[in-house]
Short mmCIF file of N, CA and C in Angstrom, two decimals:
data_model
loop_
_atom_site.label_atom_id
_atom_site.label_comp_id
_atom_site.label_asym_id
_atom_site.label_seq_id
_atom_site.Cartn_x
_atom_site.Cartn_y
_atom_site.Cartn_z
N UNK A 28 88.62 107.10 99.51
CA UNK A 28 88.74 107.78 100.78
C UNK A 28 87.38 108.03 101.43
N UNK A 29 86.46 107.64 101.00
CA UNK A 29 84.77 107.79 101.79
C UNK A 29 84.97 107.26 102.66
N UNK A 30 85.83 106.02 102.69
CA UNK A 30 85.28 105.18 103.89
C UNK A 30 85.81 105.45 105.29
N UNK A 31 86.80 106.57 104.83
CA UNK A 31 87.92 107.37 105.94
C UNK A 31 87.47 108.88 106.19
N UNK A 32 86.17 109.22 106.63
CA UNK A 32 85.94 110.73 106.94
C UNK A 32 86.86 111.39 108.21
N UNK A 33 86.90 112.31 107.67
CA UNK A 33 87.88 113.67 108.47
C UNK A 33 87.68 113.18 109.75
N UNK A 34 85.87 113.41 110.48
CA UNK A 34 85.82 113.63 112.09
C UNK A 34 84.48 112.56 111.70
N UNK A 35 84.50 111.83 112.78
CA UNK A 35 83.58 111.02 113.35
C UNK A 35 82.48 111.78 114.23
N UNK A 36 81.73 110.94 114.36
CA UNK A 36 80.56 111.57 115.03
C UNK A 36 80.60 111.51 116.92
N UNK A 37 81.63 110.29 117.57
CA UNK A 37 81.68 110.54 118.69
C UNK A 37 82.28 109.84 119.33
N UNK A 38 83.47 110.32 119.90
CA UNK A 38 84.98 109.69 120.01
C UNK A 38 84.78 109.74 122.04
N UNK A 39 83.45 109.64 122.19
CA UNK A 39 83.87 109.10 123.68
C UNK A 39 83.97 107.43 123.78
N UNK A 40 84.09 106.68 123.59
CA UNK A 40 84.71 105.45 123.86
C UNK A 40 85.97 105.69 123.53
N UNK A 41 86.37 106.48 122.79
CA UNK A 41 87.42 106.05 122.38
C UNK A 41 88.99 106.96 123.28
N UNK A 42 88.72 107.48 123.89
CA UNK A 42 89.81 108.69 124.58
C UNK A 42 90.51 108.09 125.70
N UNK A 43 89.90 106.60 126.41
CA UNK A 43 90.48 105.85 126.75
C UNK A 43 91.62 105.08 126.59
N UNK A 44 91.01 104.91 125.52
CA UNK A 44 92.26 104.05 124.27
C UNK A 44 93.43 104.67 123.84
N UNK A 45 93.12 105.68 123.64
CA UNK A 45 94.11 107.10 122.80
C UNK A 45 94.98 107.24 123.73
N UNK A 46 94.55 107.52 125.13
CA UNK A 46 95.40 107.75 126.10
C UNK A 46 96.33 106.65 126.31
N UNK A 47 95.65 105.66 126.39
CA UNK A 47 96.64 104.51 127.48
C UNK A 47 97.31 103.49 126.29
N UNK A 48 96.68 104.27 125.01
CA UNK A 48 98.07 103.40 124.37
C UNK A 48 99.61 103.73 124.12
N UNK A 49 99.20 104.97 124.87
CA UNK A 49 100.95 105.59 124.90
C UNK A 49 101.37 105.16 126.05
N UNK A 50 100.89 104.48 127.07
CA UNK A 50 101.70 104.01 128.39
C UNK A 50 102.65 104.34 128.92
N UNK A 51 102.71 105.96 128.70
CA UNK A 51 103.65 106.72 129.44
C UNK A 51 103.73 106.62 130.76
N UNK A 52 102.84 105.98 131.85
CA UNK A 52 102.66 106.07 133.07
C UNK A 52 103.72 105.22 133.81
N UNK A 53 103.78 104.26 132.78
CA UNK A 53 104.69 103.11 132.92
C UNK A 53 105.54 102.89 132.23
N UNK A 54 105.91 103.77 131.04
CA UNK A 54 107.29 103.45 130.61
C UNK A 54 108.11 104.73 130.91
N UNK A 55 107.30 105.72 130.93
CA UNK A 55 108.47 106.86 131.01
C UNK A 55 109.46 106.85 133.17
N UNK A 56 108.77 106.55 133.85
CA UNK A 56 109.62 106.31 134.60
C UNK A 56 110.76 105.48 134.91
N UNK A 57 110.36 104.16 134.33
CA UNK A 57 111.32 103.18 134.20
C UNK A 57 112.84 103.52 133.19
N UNK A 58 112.49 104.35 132.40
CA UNK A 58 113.10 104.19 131.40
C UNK A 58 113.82 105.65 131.73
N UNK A 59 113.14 106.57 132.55
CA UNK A 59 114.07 107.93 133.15
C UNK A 59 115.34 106.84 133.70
N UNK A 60 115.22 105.87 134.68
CA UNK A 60 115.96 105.08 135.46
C UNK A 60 117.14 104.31 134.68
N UNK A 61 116.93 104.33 133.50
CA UNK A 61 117.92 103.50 132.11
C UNK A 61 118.78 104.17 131.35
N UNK A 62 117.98 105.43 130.88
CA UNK A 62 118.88 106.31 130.44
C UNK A 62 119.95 106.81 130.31
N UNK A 63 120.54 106.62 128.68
CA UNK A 63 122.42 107.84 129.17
C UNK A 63 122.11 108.95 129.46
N UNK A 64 123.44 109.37 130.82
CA UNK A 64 123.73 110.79 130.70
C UNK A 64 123.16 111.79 129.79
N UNK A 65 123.43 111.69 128.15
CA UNK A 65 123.62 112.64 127.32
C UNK A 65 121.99 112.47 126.57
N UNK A 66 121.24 111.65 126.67
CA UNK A 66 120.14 111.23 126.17
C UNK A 66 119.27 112.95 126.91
N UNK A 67 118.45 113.24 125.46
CA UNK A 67 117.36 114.46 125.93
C UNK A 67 116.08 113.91 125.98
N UNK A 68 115.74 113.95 127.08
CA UNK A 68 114.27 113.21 127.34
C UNK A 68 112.79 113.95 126.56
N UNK A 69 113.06 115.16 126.54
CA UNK A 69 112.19 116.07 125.04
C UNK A 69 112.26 115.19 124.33
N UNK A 70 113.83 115.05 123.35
CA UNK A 70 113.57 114.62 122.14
C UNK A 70 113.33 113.06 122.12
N UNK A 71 113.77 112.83 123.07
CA UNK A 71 113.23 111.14 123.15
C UNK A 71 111.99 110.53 122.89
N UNK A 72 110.99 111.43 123.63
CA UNK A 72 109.91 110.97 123.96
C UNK A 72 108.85 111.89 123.25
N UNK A 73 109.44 112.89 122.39
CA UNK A 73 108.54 113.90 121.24
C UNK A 73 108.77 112.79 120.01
N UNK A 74 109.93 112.15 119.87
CA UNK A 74 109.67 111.84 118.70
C UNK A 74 109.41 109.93 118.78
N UNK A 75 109.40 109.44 119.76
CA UNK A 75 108.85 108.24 120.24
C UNK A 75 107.41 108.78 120.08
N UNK A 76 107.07 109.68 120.30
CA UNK A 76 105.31 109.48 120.53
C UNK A 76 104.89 109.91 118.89
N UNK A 77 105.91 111.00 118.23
CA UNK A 77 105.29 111.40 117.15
C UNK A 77 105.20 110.13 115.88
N UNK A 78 106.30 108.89 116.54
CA UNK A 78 106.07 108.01 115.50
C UNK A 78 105.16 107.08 115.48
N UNK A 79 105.14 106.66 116.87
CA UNK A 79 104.22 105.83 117.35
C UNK A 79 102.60 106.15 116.93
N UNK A 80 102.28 107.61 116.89
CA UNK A 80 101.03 108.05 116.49
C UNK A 80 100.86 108.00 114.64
N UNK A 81 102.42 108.36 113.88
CA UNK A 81 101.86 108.08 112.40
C UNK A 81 101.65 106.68 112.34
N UNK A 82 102.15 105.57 113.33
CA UNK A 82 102.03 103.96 112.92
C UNK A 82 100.69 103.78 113.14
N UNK A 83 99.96 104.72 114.45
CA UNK A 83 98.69 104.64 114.70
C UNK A 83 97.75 104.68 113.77
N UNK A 84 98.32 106.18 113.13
CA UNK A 84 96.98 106.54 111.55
C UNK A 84 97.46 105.91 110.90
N UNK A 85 98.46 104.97 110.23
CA UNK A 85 98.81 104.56 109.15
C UNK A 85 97.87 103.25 109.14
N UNK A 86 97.89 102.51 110.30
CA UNK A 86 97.34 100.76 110.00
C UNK A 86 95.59 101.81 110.27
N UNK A 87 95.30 102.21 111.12
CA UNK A 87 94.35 102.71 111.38
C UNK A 87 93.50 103.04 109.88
N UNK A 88 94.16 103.86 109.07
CA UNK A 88 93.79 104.33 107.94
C UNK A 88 93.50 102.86 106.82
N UNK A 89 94.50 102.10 107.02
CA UNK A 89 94.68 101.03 106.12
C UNK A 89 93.42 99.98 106.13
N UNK A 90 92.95 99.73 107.81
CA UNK A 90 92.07 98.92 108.14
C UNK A 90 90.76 99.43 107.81
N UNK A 91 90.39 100.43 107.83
CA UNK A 91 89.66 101.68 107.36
C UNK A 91 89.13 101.44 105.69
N UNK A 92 90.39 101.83 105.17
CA UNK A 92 90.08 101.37 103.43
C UNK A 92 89.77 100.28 103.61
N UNK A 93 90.01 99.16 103.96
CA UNK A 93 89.83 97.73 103.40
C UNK A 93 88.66 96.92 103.95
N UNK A 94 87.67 98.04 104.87
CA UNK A 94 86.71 97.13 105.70
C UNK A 94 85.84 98.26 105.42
N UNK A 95 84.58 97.85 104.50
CA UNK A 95 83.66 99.01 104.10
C UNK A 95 82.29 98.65 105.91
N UNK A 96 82.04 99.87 106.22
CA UNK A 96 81.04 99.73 107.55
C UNK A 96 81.37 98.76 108.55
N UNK A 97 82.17 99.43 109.25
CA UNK A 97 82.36 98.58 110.36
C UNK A 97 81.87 99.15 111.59
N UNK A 98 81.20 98.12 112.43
CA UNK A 98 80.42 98.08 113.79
C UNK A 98 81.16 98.15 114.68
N UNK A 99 81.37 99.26 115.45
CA UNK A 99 82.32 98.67 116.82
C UNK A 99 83.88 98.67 116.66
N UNK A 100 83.50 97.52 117.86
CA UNK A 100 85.26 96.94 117.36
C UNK A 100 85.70 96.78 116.49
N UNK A 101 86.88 97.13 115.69
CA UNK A 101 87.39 96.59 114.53
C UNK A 101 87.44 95.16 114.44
N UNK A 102 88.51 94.29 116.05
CA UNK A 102 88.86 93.25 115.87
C UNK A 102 87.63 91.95 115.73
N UNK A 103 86.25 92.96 116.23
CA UNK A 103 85.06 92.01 116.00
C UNK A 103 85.08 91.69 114.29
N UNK A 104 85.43 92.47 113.65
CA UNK A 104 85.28 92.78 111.92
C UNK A 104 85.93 91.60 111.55
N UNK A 105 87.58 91.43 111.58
CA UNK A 105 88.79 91.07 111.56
C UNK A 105 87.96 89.51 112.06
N UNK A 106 87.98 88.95 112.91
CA UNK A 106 87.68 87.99 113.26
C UNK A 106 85.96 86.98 112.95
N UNK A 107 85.34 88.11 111.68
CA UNK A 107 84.00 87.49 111.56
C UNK A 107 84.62 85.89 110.65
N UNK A 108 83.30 85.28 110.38
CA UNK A 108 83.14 84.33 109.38
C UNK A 108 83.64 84.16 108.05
N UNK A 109 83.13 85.75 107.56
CA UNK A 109 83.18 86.22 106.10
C UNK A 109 84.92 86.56 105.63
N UNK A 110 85.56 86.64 106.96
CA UNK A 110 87.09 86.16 105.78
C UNK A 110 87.92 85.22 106.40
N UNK A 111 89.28 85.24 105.56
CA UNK A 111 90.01 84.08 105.61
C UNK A 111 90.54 83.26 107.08
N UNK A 112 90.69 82.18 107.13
CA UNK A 112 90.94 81.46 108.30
C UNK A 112 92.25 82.37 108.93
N UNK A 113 93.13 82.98 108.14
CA UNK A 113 94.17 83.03 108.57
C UNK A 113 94.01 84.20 109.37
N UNK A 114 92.96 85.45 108.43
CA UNK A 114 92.95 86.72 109.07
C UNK A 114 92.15 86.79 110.74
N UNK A 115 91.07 85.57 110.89
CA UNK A 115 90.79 85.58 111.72
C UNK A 115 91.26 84.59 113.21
N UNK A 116 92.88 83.67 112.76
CA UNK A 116 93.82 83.54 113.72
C UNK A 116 94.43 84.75 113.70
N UNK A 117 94.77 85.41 113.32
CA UNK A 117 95.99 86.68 113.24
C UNK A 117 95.20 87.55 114.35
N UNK A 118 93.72 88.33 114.06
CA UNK A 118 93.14 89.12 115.01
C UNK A 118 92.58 88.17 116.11
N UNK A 119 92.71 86.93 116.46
CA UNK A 119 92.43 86.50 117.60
C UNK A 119 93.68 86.23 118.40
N UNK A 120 94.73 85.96 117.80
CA UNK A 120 96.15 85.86 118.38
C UNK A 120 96.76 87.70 118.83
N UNK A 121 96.13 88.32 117.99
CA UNK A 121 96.99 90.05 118.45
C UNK A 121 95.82 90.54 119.61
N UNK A 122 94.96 89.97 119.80
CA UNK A 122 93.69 90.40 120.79
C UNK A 122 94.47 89.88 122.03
N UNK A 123 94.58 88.46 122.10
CA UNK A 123 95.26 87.85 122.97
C UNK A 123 96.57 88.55 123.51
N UNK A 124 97.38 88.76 122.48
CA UNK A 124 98.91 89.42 122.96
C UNK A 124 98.81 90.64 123.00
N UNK A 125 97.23 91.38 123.39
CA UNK A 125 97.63 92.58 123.82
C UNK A 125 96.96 92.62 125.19
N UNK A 126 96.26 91.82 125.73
CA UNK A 126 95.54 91.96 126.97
C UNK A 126 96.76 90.76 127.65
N UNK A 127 97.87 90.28 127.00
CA UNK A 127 98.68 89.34 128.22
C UNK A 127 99.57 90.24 128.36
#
């Protein structure tokens, strides 16, 4: 667990990210518009976000253990030289399918 400390030293790049990966701006209206009747939009969207955030720390944590000092971007890590062909189609293909 060293390689996973409590608090980092400085999470302004990062509050961008935090925010807009919940894309509430754009899904929660659409999806007010879809909704059953009987559906509670509290519990909908308390526990849509509360899971979505343990999936966050979970790979977050995982990528963490398994990559001692990482610079930056993770997906720069993921995609160096030093590992397998496959891991670095996988993080160049999920880079891709998240900016299309």
């Amino acid at each position: 667990m060293s390689r996973v400390p409590a608090f980092g030293g400085s999470y302004s790049g990062m509050v961008g990210s935090i925010i807009f990966n919940y894309a509430f701006i754009v899904t929660i209206p659409s999806w007010l518009n879809e909704k059953k009747e009987g559906v509670s939009v509290n519990g909908a969207v308390w526990i849509s976000t509360v899971s979505s955030t343990l999936l966050y720390v979970v790979v977050g944590m995982m990528g963490a253990m398994a990559y001692d000092g990482v610079d930056g971007n993770f997906l720069n890590s993921l995609a160096s030289h030093c590992n397998p062909q496959l891991t670095r189609v996988s993080a160049f293909m999920f880079a891709s399918g998240i900016v299309a």
